[in-house]
Every structure is written in C-alpha cells, then in structure tokens.
Amino acid sequence: MNTELAKYAVKPISKGLRRNYKLFKDNEEILEIKSFWNRYEFDYKKVVHKIKQKNISGITYQISKIPYNIGSIHFNWKFQGRISLKLNSKEHNYKIVSKSNFWGTKKAFILKNDKNEVVMSIKTIYSGFLALKVNYIIELNKDTKAVDHIELITYFFLSSRILTSLRGY
C-alpha cells in the first residue's frame, strides 16, 4: 500500500528559561506550544488544550480540552507509550514506539493505531555547529481519519518530548 504523507515541522523557540515550540505546515505557523515545568498548553480552534503530569512518577499525563478531560498519555518501563483519546463518544488508542541508533544521535518516534498501522512518525534533525540546532519533521499518513490531525500531531510530538526527557537525553 503506497500512502501519501503530509509533512509538518516543529521548531523549538526559547522564551526565558522555557522551551516553547512552533508547529509549521509549508512554512506557515499553525500554533505555538507553551511549556511549563510539568505541563504544556496550546490554543487551537479557540480552545485551550493542556497536557499535564497526572502523578508524581511522571509516567502518566492527562490531556484536556478546557474544561473537559479527553484522554491520557501513559509511558511504561520500556520507555514506550500509549495515547488514549475519547472524542465524540468514541475511544481512539495509539501506541508510541521509539527508535534510535547506538549513540542516540538519530532518533525517531512512530505512532501506530490499534490495527498496528503507522499513523505518523517524527524524525529529529540536528544541524549547526556541534548539532546545537534541532528541528523535528513529522510525517502524517494522510489516510488517518477520525481525529483532528493537528491535535493528534501535537499530542504525539509532546509525547515524544516527554519520552525523551524520561530517558534522560
């Protein structure tokens, strides 16, 4: 099966001690993700979305479209994760798989649906002197249905950042 991919880019931006991110499609900014100590938030379609740490262990996060809780992100001891969303009375479950080379310089995260089909992937791109500049390329399978693409991309991207911090690199 030859599927068509939609490409997005995420670029980190610094705001004081925080590291925020901007999501782009075709060099057009879609949204800005604001990061705080143990939570993230972004405005999309005039709704505030929040992802915040649910417990002290840092392996479960709650996803909210203010004021409603719509899902969760959970990581296991193998440093893999699951995203569960409940939208329009229907549950959507996704599995997060990560891959990296021995040195950790090439990282990729893959999101699979409950049929084990690849929904999207994130590749980390390093550039600049000593690889200090980092960008992320997201490839979304255009056949993905039932969930708003921008919301799913953002939840998945933030899951990859949390998973990276849990691993310590």
GROMACS .gro file of N, CA and C in nm:
model
  507
    1MET      N    1   0.085  -0.118   0.000
    1MET     CA    2   0.000   0.000   0.000
    1MET      C    3   0.089   0.124   0.000
    2ASN      N    4   0.072   0.210  -0.095
    2ASN     CA    5   0.150   0.331  -0.106
    2ASN      C    6   0.066   0.448  -0.056
    3THR      N    7   0.100   0.498   0.061
    3THR     CA    8   0.021   0.606   0.120
    3THR      C    9   0.091   0.739   0.103
    4GLU      N   10   0.012   0.842   0.091
    4GLU     CA   11   0.064   0.976   0.077
    4GLU      C   12   0.085   1.036   0.216
    5LEU      N   13   0.195   1.111   0.231
    5LEU     CA   14   0.230   1.168   0.360
    5LEU      C   15   0.217   1.319   0.357
    6ALA      N   16   0.166   1.373   0.466
    6ALA     CA   17   0.165   1.518   0.486
    6ALA      C   18   0.283   1.549   0.577
    7LYS      N   19   0.358   1.654   0.544
    7LYS     CA   20   0.477   1.688   0.623
    7LYS      C   21   0.456   1.816   0.702
    8TYR      N   22   0.499   1.809   0.827
    8TYR     CA   23   0.493   1.923   0.919
    8TYR      C   24   0.632   1.939   0.980
    9ALA      N   25   0.659   2.056   1.034
    9ALA     CA   26   0.785   2.081   1.103
    9ALA      C   27   0.756   2.145   1.238
   10VAL      N   28   0.837   2.110   1.336
   10VAL     CA   29   0.829   2.173   1.467
   10VAL      C   30   0.965   2.231   1.497
   11LYS      N   31   0.964   2.358   1.538
   11LYS     CA   32   1.089   2.426   1.570
   11LYS      C   33   1.083   2.477   1.713
   12PRO      N   34   1.188   2.446   1.791
   12PRO     CA   35   1.192   2.498   1.928
   12PRO      C   36   1.225   2.647   1.929
   13ILE      N   37   1.166   2.717   2.023
   13ILE     CA   38   1.198   2.858   2.044
   13ILE      C   39   1.218   2.877   2.195
   14SER      N   40   1.308   2.965   2.230
   14SER     CA   41   1.334   2.988   2.372
   14SER      C   42   1.261   3.112   2.419
   15LYS      N   43   1.201   3.101   2.535
   15LYS     CA   44   1.134   3.214   2.600
   15LYS      C   45   1.180   3.214   2.745
   16GLY      N   46   1.290   3.282   2.771
   16GLY     CA   47   1.346   3.281   2.905
   16GLY      C   48   1.399   3.143   2.937
   17LEU      N   49   1.358   3.087   3.047
   17LEU     CA   50   1.403   2.954   3.087
   17LEU      C   51   1.319   2.843   3.023
   18ARG      N   52   1.207   2.880   2.960
   18ARG     CA   53   1.118   2.781   2.899
   18ARG      C   54   1.160   2.752   2.756
   19ARG      N   55   1.128   2.633   2.711
   19ARG     CA   56   1.147   2.598   2.571
   19ARG      C   57   1.009   2.574   2.512
   20ASN      N   58   0.964   2.665   2.429
   20ASN     CA   59   0.837   2.652   2.361
   20ASN      C   60   0.864   2.597   2.221
   21TYR      N   61   0.756   2.563   2.151
   21TYR     CA   62   0.769   2.506   2.017
   21TYR      C   63   0.665   2.570   1.926
   22LYS      N   64   0.699   2.575   1.797
   22LYS     CA   65   0.603   2.621   1.697
   22LYS      C   66   0.586   2.512   1.593
   23LEU      N   67   0.460   2.485   1.557
   23LEU     CA   68   0.425   2.385   1.456
   23LEU      C   69   0.400   2.457   1.324
   24PHE      N   70   0.463   2.407   1.216
   24PHE     CA   71   0.452   2.467   1.084
   24PHE      C   72   0.406   2.365   0.981
   25LYS      N   73   0.333   2.412   0.883
   25LYS     CA   74   0.300   2.335   0.763
   25LYS      C   75   0.328   2.427   0.646
   26ASP      N   76   0.416   2.385   0.556
   26ASP     CA   77   0.455   2.467   0.441
   26ASP      C   78   0.501   2.606   0.484
   27ASN      N   79   0.587   2.612   0.585
   27ASN     CA   80   0.642   2.737   0.639
   27ASN      C   81   0.538   2.832   0.696
   28GLU      N   82   0.417   2.787   0.716
   28GLU     CA   83   0.312   2.869   0.777
   28GLU      C   84   0.289   2.820   0.919
   29GLU      N   85   0.298   2.912   1.015
   29GLU     CA   86   0.281   2.873   1.155
   29GLU      C   87   0.136   2.836   1.181
   30ILE      N   88   0.117   2.721   1.245
   30ILE     CA   89  -0.017   2.673   1.279
   30ILE      C   90  -0.050   2.705   1.424
   31LEU      N   91   0.045   2.677   1.514
   31LEU     CA   92   0.022   2.705   1.655
   31LEU      C   93   0.154   2.708   1.730
   32GLU      N   94   0.148   2.764   1.851
   32GLU     CA   95   0.263   2.765   1.941
   32GLU      C   96   0.230   2.683   2.064
   33ILE      N   97   0.323   2.598   2.102
   33ILE     CA   98   0.308   2.515   2.222
   33ILE      C   99   0.389   2.581   2.332
   34LYS      N  100   0.322   2.609   2.442
   34LYS     CA  101   0.389   2.671   2.556
   34LYS      C  102   0.422   2.562   2.658
   35SER      N  103   0.546   2.562   2.705
   35SER     CA  104   0.585   2.461   2.803
   35SER      C  105   0.605   2.525   2.939
   36PHE      N  106   0.565   2.452   3.040
   36PHE     CA  107   0.582   2.492   3.178
   36PHE      C  108   0.651   2.374   3.248
   37TRP      N  109   0.672   2.382   3.376
   37TRP     CA  110   0.751   2.280   3.445
   37TRP      C  111   0.701   2.138   3.418
   38ASN      N  112   0.577   2.108   3.441
   38ASN     CA  113   0.526   1.972   3.420
   38ASN      C  114   0.399   1.970   3.335
   39ARG      N  115   0.385   2.070   3.249
   39ARG     CA  116   0.267   2.073   3.163
   39ARG      C  117   0.297   2.152   3.035
   40TYR      N  118   0.212   2.131   2.937
   40TYR     CA  119   0.218   2.201   2.809
   40TYR      C  120   0.079   2.251   2.778
   41GLU      N  121   0.072   2.360   2.703
   41GLU     CA  122  -0.060   2.404   2.657
   41GLU      C  123  -0.047   2.475   2.523
   42PHE      N  124  -0.156   2.470   2.447
   42PHE     CA  125  -0.162   2.538   2.318
   42PHE      C  126  -0.306   2.573   2.289
   43ASP      N  127  -0.324   2.679   2.210
   43ASP     CA  128  -0.458   2.721   2.166
   43ASP      C  129  -0.476   2.673   2.023
   44TYR      N  130  -0.587   2.606   1.999
   44TYR     CA  131  -0.618   2.559   1.866
   44TYR      C  132  -0.769   2.566   1.847
   45LYS      N  133  -0.813   2.630   1.741
   45LYS     CA  134  -0.955   2.649   1.713
   45LYS      C  135  -1.028   2.713   1.831
   46LYS      N  136  -0.963   2.812   1.892
   46LYS     CA  137  -1.017   2.890   2.003
   46LYS      C  138  -1.046   2.806   2.128
   47VAL      N  139  -0.975   2.693   2.141
   47VAL     CA  140  -0.989   2.607   2.258
   47VAL      C  141  -0.849   2.586   2.317
   48VAL      N  142  -0.839   2.597   2.449
   48VAL     CA  143  -0.711   2.573   2.516
   48VAL      C  144  -0.696   2.423   2.541
   49HIS      N  145  -0.586   2.367   2.495
   49HIS     CA  146  -0.553   2.227   2.515
   49HIS      C  147  -0.440   2.221   2.617
   50LYS      N  148  -0.450   2.128   2.712
   50LYS     CA  149  -0.345   2.113   2.813
   50LYS      C  150  -0.305   1.968   2.825
   51ILE      N  151  -0.175   1.949   2.844
   51ILE     CA  152  -0.122   1.818   2.878
   51ILE      C  153  -0.044   1.840   3.005
   52LYS      N  154  -0.086   1.773   3.113
   52LYS     CA  155  -0.016   1.793   3.239
   52LYS      C  156   0.008   1.661   3.309
   53GLN      N  157   0.115   1.661   3.386
   53GLN     CA  158   0.155   1.543   3.461
   53GLN      C  159   0.045   1.507   3.560
   54LYS      N  160   0.006   1.380   3.560
   54LYS     CA  161  -0.104   1.337   3.645
   54LYS      C  162  -0.056   1.283   3.779
   55ASN      N  163   0.063   1.224   3.781
   55ASN     CA  164   0.114   1.168   3.906
   55ASN      C  165   0.260   1.204   3.925
   56ILE      N  166   0.311   1.184   4.043
   56ILE     CA  167   0.447   1.224   4.074
   56ILE      C  168   0.553   1.143   4.001
   57SER      N  169   0.519   1.022   3.958
   57SER     CA  170   0.616   0.939   3.887
   57SER      C  171   0.649   0.994   3.749
   58GLY      N  172   0.562   1.079   3.695
   58GLY     CA  173   0.587   1.139   3.565
   58GLY      C  174   0.563   1.048   3.447
   59ILE      N  175   0.493   0.937   3.469
   59ILE     CA  176   0.469   0.846   3.357
   59ILE      C  177   0.327   0.850   3.305
   60THR      N  178   0.241   0.927   3.370
   60THR     CA  179   0.103   0.943   3.322
   60THR      C  180   0.072   1.092   3.311
   61TYR      N  181   0.015   1.128   3.196
   61TYR     CA  182  -0.022   1.267   3.169
   61TYR      C  183  -0.168   1.271   3.129
   62GLN      N  184  -0.234   1.378   3.165
   62GLN     CA  185  -0.375   1.398   3.134
   62GLN      C  186  -0.386   1.496   3.018
   63ILE      N  187  -0.474   1.466   2.922
   63ILE     CA  188  -0.499   1.554   2.808
   63ILE      C  189  -0.636   1.619   2.828
   64SER      N  190  -0.639   1.751   2.820
   64SER     CA  191  -0.765   1.824   2.840
   64SER      C  192  -0.788   1.923   2.728
   65LYS      N  193  -0.913   1.935   2.690
   65LYS     CA  194  -0.962   2.048   2.612
   65LYS      C  195  -1.047   2.123   2.713
   66ILE      N  196  -0.996   2.233   2.761
   66ILE     CA  197  -1.057   2.301   2.875
   66ILE      C  198  -1.205   2.325   2.848
   67PRO      N  199  -1.291   2.281   2.936
   67PRO     CA  200  -1.274   2.226   3.071
   67PRO      C  201  -1.281   2.073   3.078
   68TYR      N  202  -1.278   2.002   2.965
   68TYR     CA  203  -1.302   1.858   2.965
   68TYR      C  204  -1.173   1.778   2.955
   69ASN      N  205  -1.165   1.669   3.031
   69ASN     CA  206  -1.057   1.573   3.015
   69ASN      C  207  -1.095   1.483   2.899
   70ILE      N  208  -1.006   1.471   2.801
   70ILE     CA  209  -1.040   1.391   2.683
   70ILE      C  210  -0.949   1.270   2.664
   71GLY      N  211  -0.846   1.258   2.748
   71GLY     CA  212  -0.758   1.144   2.728
   71GLY      C  213  -0.638   1.145   2.818
   72SER      N  214  -0.546   1.054   2.785
   72SER     CA  215  -0.425   1.042   2.866
   72SER      C  216  -0.309   0.992   2.781
   73ILE      N  217  -0.190   1.013   2.834
   73ILE     CA  218  -0.067   0.959   2.776
   73ILE      C  219  -0.002   0.880   2.889
   74HIS      N  220   0.035   0.758   2.860
   74HIS     CA  221   0.096   0.674   2.962
   74HIS      C  222   0.222   0.610   2.906
   75PHE      N  223   0.329   0.612   2.986
   75PHE     CA  224   0.456   0.551   2.947
   75PHE      C  225   0.483   0.431   3.036
   76ASN      N  226   0.549   0.329   2.981
   76ASN     CA  227   0.583   0.211   3.060
   76ASN      C  228   0.733   0.204   3.086
   77TRP      N  229   0.777   0.102   3.155
   77TRP     CA  230   0.918   0.088   3.192
   77TRP      C  231   1.008   0.064   3.072
   78LYS      N  232   0.953   0.024   2.959
   78LYS     CA  233   1.033   0.005   2.837
   78LYS      C  234   1.049   0.136   2.761
   79PHE      N  235   1.001   0.245   2.820
   79PHE     CA  236   1.005   0.376   2.757
   79PHE      C  237   0.929   0.376   2.626
   80GLN      N  238   0.816   0.312   2.627
   80GLN     CA  239   0.722   0.321   2.517
   80GLN      C  240   0.594   0.380   2.575
   81GLY      N  241   0.506   0.427   2.490
   81GLY     CA  242   0.389   0.492   2.543
   81GLY      C  243   0.261   0.461   2.469
   82ARG      N  244   0.153   0.509   2.528
   82ARG     CA  245   0.020   0.497   2.468
   82ARG      C  246  -0.050   0.630   2.481
   83ILE      N  247  -0.122   0.667   2.377
   83ILE     CA  248  -0.209   0.784   2.380
   83ILE      C  249  -0.351   0.732   2.366
   84SER      N  250  -0.435   0.768   2.461
   84SER     CA  251  -0.576   0.730   2.456
   84SER      C  252  -0.659   0.857   2.453
   85LEU      N  253  -0.747   0.868   2.355
   85LEU     CA  254  -0.833   0.986   2.342
   85LEU      C  255  -0.978   0.941   2.334
   86LYS      N  256  -1.066   1.016   2.398
   86LYS     CA  257  -1.209   0.990   2.386
   86LYS      C  258  -1.272   1.113   2.324
   87LEU      N  259  -1.311   1.099   2.198
   87LEU     CA  260  -1.368   1.211   2.123
   87LEU      C  261  -1.501   1.168   2.063
   88ASN      N  262  -1.602   1.251   2.080
   88ASN     CA  263  -1.734   1.222   2.025
   88ASN      C  264  -1.783   1.083   2.064
   89SER      N  265  -1.767   1.049   2.191
   89SER     CA  266  -1.810   0.920   2.247
   89SER      C  267  -1.738   0.800   2.187
   90LYS      N  268  -1.626   0.822   2.120
   90LYS     CA  269  -1.551   0.711   2.063
   90LYS      C  270  -1.408   0.715   2.116
   91GLU      N  271  -1.357   0.599   2.152
   91GLU     CA  272  -1.221   0.589   2.205
   91GLU      C  273  -1.122   0.561   2.091
   92HIS      N  274  -1.009   0.632   2.095
   92HIS     CA  275  -0.901   0.616   1.998
   92HIS      C  276  -0.774   0.584   2.075
   93ASN      N  277  -0.708   0.474   2.041
   93ASN     CA  278  -0.586   0.433   2.110
   93ASN      C  279  -0.470   0.424   2.013
   94TYR      N  280  -0.356   0.474   2.058
   94TYR     CA  281  -0.236   0.475   1.975
   94TYR      C  282  -0.118   0.427   2.058
   95LYS      N  283  -0.023   0.364   1.991
   95LYS     CA  284   0.098   0.316   2.056
   95LYS      C  285   0.216   0.397   2.005
   96ILE      N  286   0.305   0.437   2.097
   96ILE     CA  287   0.424   0.514   2.061
   96ILE      C  288   0.545   0.421   2.072
   97VAL      N  289   0.620   0.413   1.963
   97VAL     CA  290   0.741   0.332   1.959
   97VAL      C  291   0.856   0.426   1.927
   98SER      N  292   0.968   0.408   1.995
   98SER     CA  293   1.083   0.494   1.967
   98SER      C  294   1.200   0.410   1.918
   99LYS      N  295   1.281   0.473   1.834
   99LYS     CA  296   1.400   0.408   1.780
   99LYS      C  297   1.513   0.509   1.782
  100SER      N  298   1.633   0.462   1.811
  100SER     CA  299   1.750   0.549   1.798
  100SER      C  300   1.870   0.461   1.772
  101ASN      N  301   1.976   0.522   1.716
  101ASN     CA  302   2.097   0.446   1.693
  101ASN      C  303   2.174   0.434   1.825
  102PHE      N  304   2.283   0.363   1.824
  102PHE     CA  305   2.360   0.335   1.946
  102PHE      C  306   2.400   0.462   2.019
  103TRP      N  307   2.440   0.565   1.947
  103TRP     CA  308   2.488   0.688   2.009
  103TRP      C  309   2.375   0.783   2.043
  104GLY      N  310   2.254   0.754   2.000
  104GLY     CA  311   2.141   0.841   2.030
  104GLY      C  312   2.135   0.966   1.943
  105THR      N  313   2.214   0.967   1.834
  105THR     CA  314   2.216   1.087   1.750
  105THR      C  315   2.105   1.088   1.647
  106LYS      N  316   2.050   0.973   1.616
  106LYS     CA  317   1.938   0.967   1.522
  106LYS      C  318   1.820   0.907   1.597
  107LYS      N  319   1.720   0.991   1.620
  107LYS     CA  320   1.603   0.946   1.695
  107LYS      C  321   1.480   0.953   1.606
  108ALA      N  322   1.393   0.856   1.624
  108ALA     CA  323   1.266   0.858   1.552
  108ALA      C  324   1.158   0.802   1.646
  109PHE      N  325   1.042   0.860   1.635
  109PHE     CA  326   0.925   0.813   1.711
  109PHE      C  327   0.818   0.778   1.610
  110ILE      N  328   0.751   0.666   1.634
  110ILE     CA  329   0.647   0.619   1.542
  110ILE      C  330   0.518   0.602   1.621
  111LEU      N  331   0.409   0.649   1.564
  111LEU     CA  332   0.277   0.635   1.625
  111LEU      C  333   0.198   0.534   1.543
  112LYS      N  334   0.145   0.431   1.612
  112LYS     CA  335   0.068   0.328   1.544
  112LYS      C  336  -0.072   0.324   1.602
  113ASN      N  337  -0.170   0.294   1.516
  113ASN     CA  338  -0.308   0.282   1.565
  113ASN      C  339  -0.330   0.143   1.622
  114ASP      N  340  -0.453   0.115   1.667
  114ASP     CA  341  -0.481  -0.015   1.729
  114ASP      C  342  -0.478  -0.131   1.631
  115LYS      N  343  -0.469  -0.102   1.501
  115LYS     CA  344  -0.452  -0.207   1.400
  115LYS      C  345  -0.304  -0.226   1.366
  116ASN      N  346  -0.217  -0.161   1.441
  116ASN     CA  347  -0.072  -0.165   1.424
  116ASN      C  348  -0.025  -0.102   1.293
  117GLU      N  349  -0.105  -0.011   1.237
  117GLU     CA  350  -0.066   0.062   1.117
  117GLU      C  351   0.002   0.191   1.158
  118VAL      N  352   0.106   0.230   1.083
  118VAL     CA  353   0.177   0.353   1.113
  118VAL      C  354   0.090   0.473   1.077
  119VAL      N  355   0.067   0.560   1.175
  119VAL     CA  356  -0.013   0.679   1.156
  119VAL      C  357   0.077   0.798   1.123
  120MET      N  358   0.187   0.810   1.199
  120MET     CA  359   0.282   0.918   1.173
  120MET      C  360   0.415   0.887   1.237
  121SER      N  361   0.516   0.964   1.196
  121SER     CA  362   0.649   0.949   1.253
  121SER      C  363   0.711   1.087   1.275
  122ILE      N  364   0.803   1.092   1.370
  122ILE     CA  365   0.878   1.215   1.399
  122ILE      C  366   1.025   1.182   1.386
  123LYS      N  367   1.096   1.262   1.308
  123LYS     CA  368   1.240   1.248   1.295
  123LYS      C  369   1.306   1.372   1.353
  124THR      N  370   1.410   1.351   1.430
  124THR     CA  371   1.486   1.461   1.488
  124THR      C  372   1.598   1.496   1.393
  125ILE      N  373   1.607   1.625   1.357
  125ILE     CA  374   1.710   1.672   1.265
  125ILE      C  375   1.803   1.767   1.341
  126TYR      N  376   1.930   1.730   1.348
  126TYR     CA  377   2.031   1.814   1.413
  126TYR      C  378   2.109   1.888   1.308
  127SER      N  379   2.143   2.013   1.336
  127SER     CA  380   2.226   2.091   1.244
  127SER      C  381   2.301   2.197   1.322
  128GLY      N  382   2.386   2.269   1.252
  128GLY     CA  383   2.463   2.375   1.317
  128GLY      C  384   2.588   2.322   1.382
  129PHE      N  385   2.668   2.410   1.432
  129PHE     CA  386   2.793   2.376   1.498
  129PHE      C  387   2.764   2.293   1.622
  130LEU      N  388   2.828   2.178   1.634
  130LEU     CA  389   2.807   2.083   1.743
  130LEU      C  390   2.661   2.038   1.754
  131ALA      N  391   2.588   2.045   1.644
  131ALA     CA  392   2.448   1.998   1.638
  131ALA      C  393   2.361   2.066   1.743
  132LEU      N  394   2.381   2.195   1.765
  132LEU     CA  395   2.304   2.267   1.865
  132LEU      C  396   2.164   2.303   1.818
  133LYS      N  397   2.143   2.307   1.688
  133LYS     CA  398   2.011   2.342   1.636
  133LYS      C  399   1.933   2.213   1.609
  134VAL      N  400   1.813   2.206   1.664
  134VAL     CA  401   1.731   2.086   1.650
  134VAL      C  402   1.597   2.126   1.589
  135ASN      N  403   1.554   2.053   1.490
  135ASN     CA  404   1.420   2.066   1.433
  135ASN      C  405   1.360   1.927   1.425
  136TYR      N  406   1.231   1.922   1.412
  136TYR     CA  407   1.161   1.795   1.406
  136TYR      C  408   1.074   1.792   1.281
  137ILE      N  409   1.081   1.683   1.208
  137ILE     CA  410   0.999   1.664   1.089
  137ILE      C  411   0.894   1.558   1.121
  138ILE      N  412   0.769   1.591   1.099
  138ILE     CA  413   0.660   1.498   1.126
  138ILE      C  414   0.596   1.459   0.994
  139GLU      N  415   0.584   1.330   0.972
  139GLU     CA  416   0.519   1.278   0.852
  139GLU      C  417   0.391   1.207   0.895
  140LEU      N  418   0.280   1.257   0.846
  140LEU     CA  419   0.148   1.204   0.881
  140LEU      C  420   0.090   1.130   0.762
  141ASN      N  421   0.040   1.010   0.787
  141ASN     CA  422  -0.030   0.935   0.684
  141ASN      C  423  -0.162   1.008   0.656
  142LYS      N  424  -0.180   1.056   0.535
  142LYS     CA  425  -0.300   1.134   0.501
  142LYS      C  426  -0.429   1.054   0.512
  143ASP      N  427  -0.418   0.922   0.519
  143ASP     CA  428  -0.537   0.838   0.532
  143ASP      C  429  -0.591   0.835   0.674
  144THR      N  430  -0.520   0.895   0.768
  144THR     CA  431  -0.563   0.895   0.908
  144THR      C  432  -0.696   0.968   0.920
  145LYS      N  433  -0.791   0.900   0.983
  145LYS     CA  434  -0.926   0.956   0.997
  145LYS      C  435  -0.966   0.961   1.144
  146ALA      N  436  -1.077   1.019   1.170
  146ALA     CA  437  -1.147   1.017   1.299
  146ALA      C  438  -1.094   1.114   1.403
  147VAL      N  439  -0.972   1.160   1.394
  147VAL     CA  440  -0.916   1.252   1.492
  147VAL      C  441  -0.858   1.372   1.416
  148ASP      N  442  -0.875   1.490   1.472
  148ASP     CA  443  -0.818   1.610   1.412
  148ASP      C  444  -0.666   1.592   1.401
  149HIS      N  445  -0.613   1.608   1.280
  149HIS     CA  446  -0.472   1.585   1.255
  149HIS      C  447  -0.382   1.675   1.338
  150ILE      N  448  -0.414   1.801   1.348
  150ILE     CA  449  -0.329   1.896   1.420
  150ILE      C  450  -0.326   1.860   1.570
  151GLU      N  451  -0.438   1.825   1.626
  151GLU     CA  452  -0.440   1.785   1.767
  151GLU      C  453  -0.356   1.659   1.788
  152LEU      N  454  -0.375   1.558   1.703
  152LEU     CA  455  -0.301   1.434   1.717
  152LEU      C  456  -0.151   1.457   1.699
  153ILE      N  457  -0.114   1.537   1.601
  153ILE     CA  458   0.028   1.570   1.580
  153ILE      C  459   0.086   1.634   1.705
  154THR      N  460   0.014   1.728   1.762
  154THR     CA  461   0.064   1.799   1.880
  154THR      C  462   0.075   1.706   2.000
  155TYR      N  463  -0.026   1.622   2.024
  155TYR     CA  464  -0.020   1.527   2.136
  155TYR      C  465   0.097   1.430   2.117
  156PHE      N  466   0.115   1.382   1.996
  156PHE     CA  467   0.223   1.288   1.967
  156PHE      C  468   0.360   1.356   1.983
  157PHE      N  469   0.374   1.477   1.929
  157PHE     CA  470   0.501   1.548   1.942
  157PHE      C  471   0.536   1.568   2.090
  158LEU      N  472   0.440   1.615   2.169
  158LEU     CA  473   0.466   1.636   2.311
  158LEU      C  474   0.497   1.505   2.383
  159SER      N  475   0.434   1.397   2.342
  159SER     CA  476   0.466   1.266   2.399
  159SER      C  477   0.611   1.230   2.371
  160SER      N  478   0.658   1.261   2.249
  160SER     CA  479   0.797   1.231   2.216
  160SER      C  480   0.893   1.314   2.299
  161ARG      N  481   0.857   1.440   2.329
  161ARG     CA  482   0.944   1.525   2.413
  161ARG      C  483   0.946   1.472   2.556
  162ILE      N  484   0.831   1.430   2.608
  162ILE     CA  485   0.825   1.376   2.744
  162ILE      C  486   0.905   1.246   2.751
  163LEU      N  487   0.887   1.161   2.652
  163LEU     CA  488   0.960   1.034   2.649
  163LEU      C  489   1.111   1.058   2.643
  164THR      N  490   1.154   1.154   2.566
  164THR     CA  491   1.296   1.189   2.557
  164THR      C  492   1.347   1.235   2.693
  165SER      N  493   1.270   1.316   2.763
  165SER     CA  494   1.315   1.362   2.895
  165SER      C  495   1.316   1.248   2.997
  166LEU      N  496   1.223   1.153   2.988
  166LEU     CA  497   1.223   1.038   3.078
  166LEU      C  498   1.348   0.952   3.058
  167ARG      N  499   1.392   0.943   2.935
  167ARG     CA  500   1.512   0.866   2.904
  167ARG      C  501   1.639   0.939   2.944
  168GLY      N  502   1.630   1.069   2.959
  168GLY     CA  503   1.747   1.146   3.000
  168GLY      C  504   1.835   1.192   2.887
  169TYR      N  505   1.782   1.193   2.763
  169TYR     CA  506   1.858   1.252   2.652
  169TYR      C  507   1.767   1.321   2.557
   0.00000   0.00000   0.00000
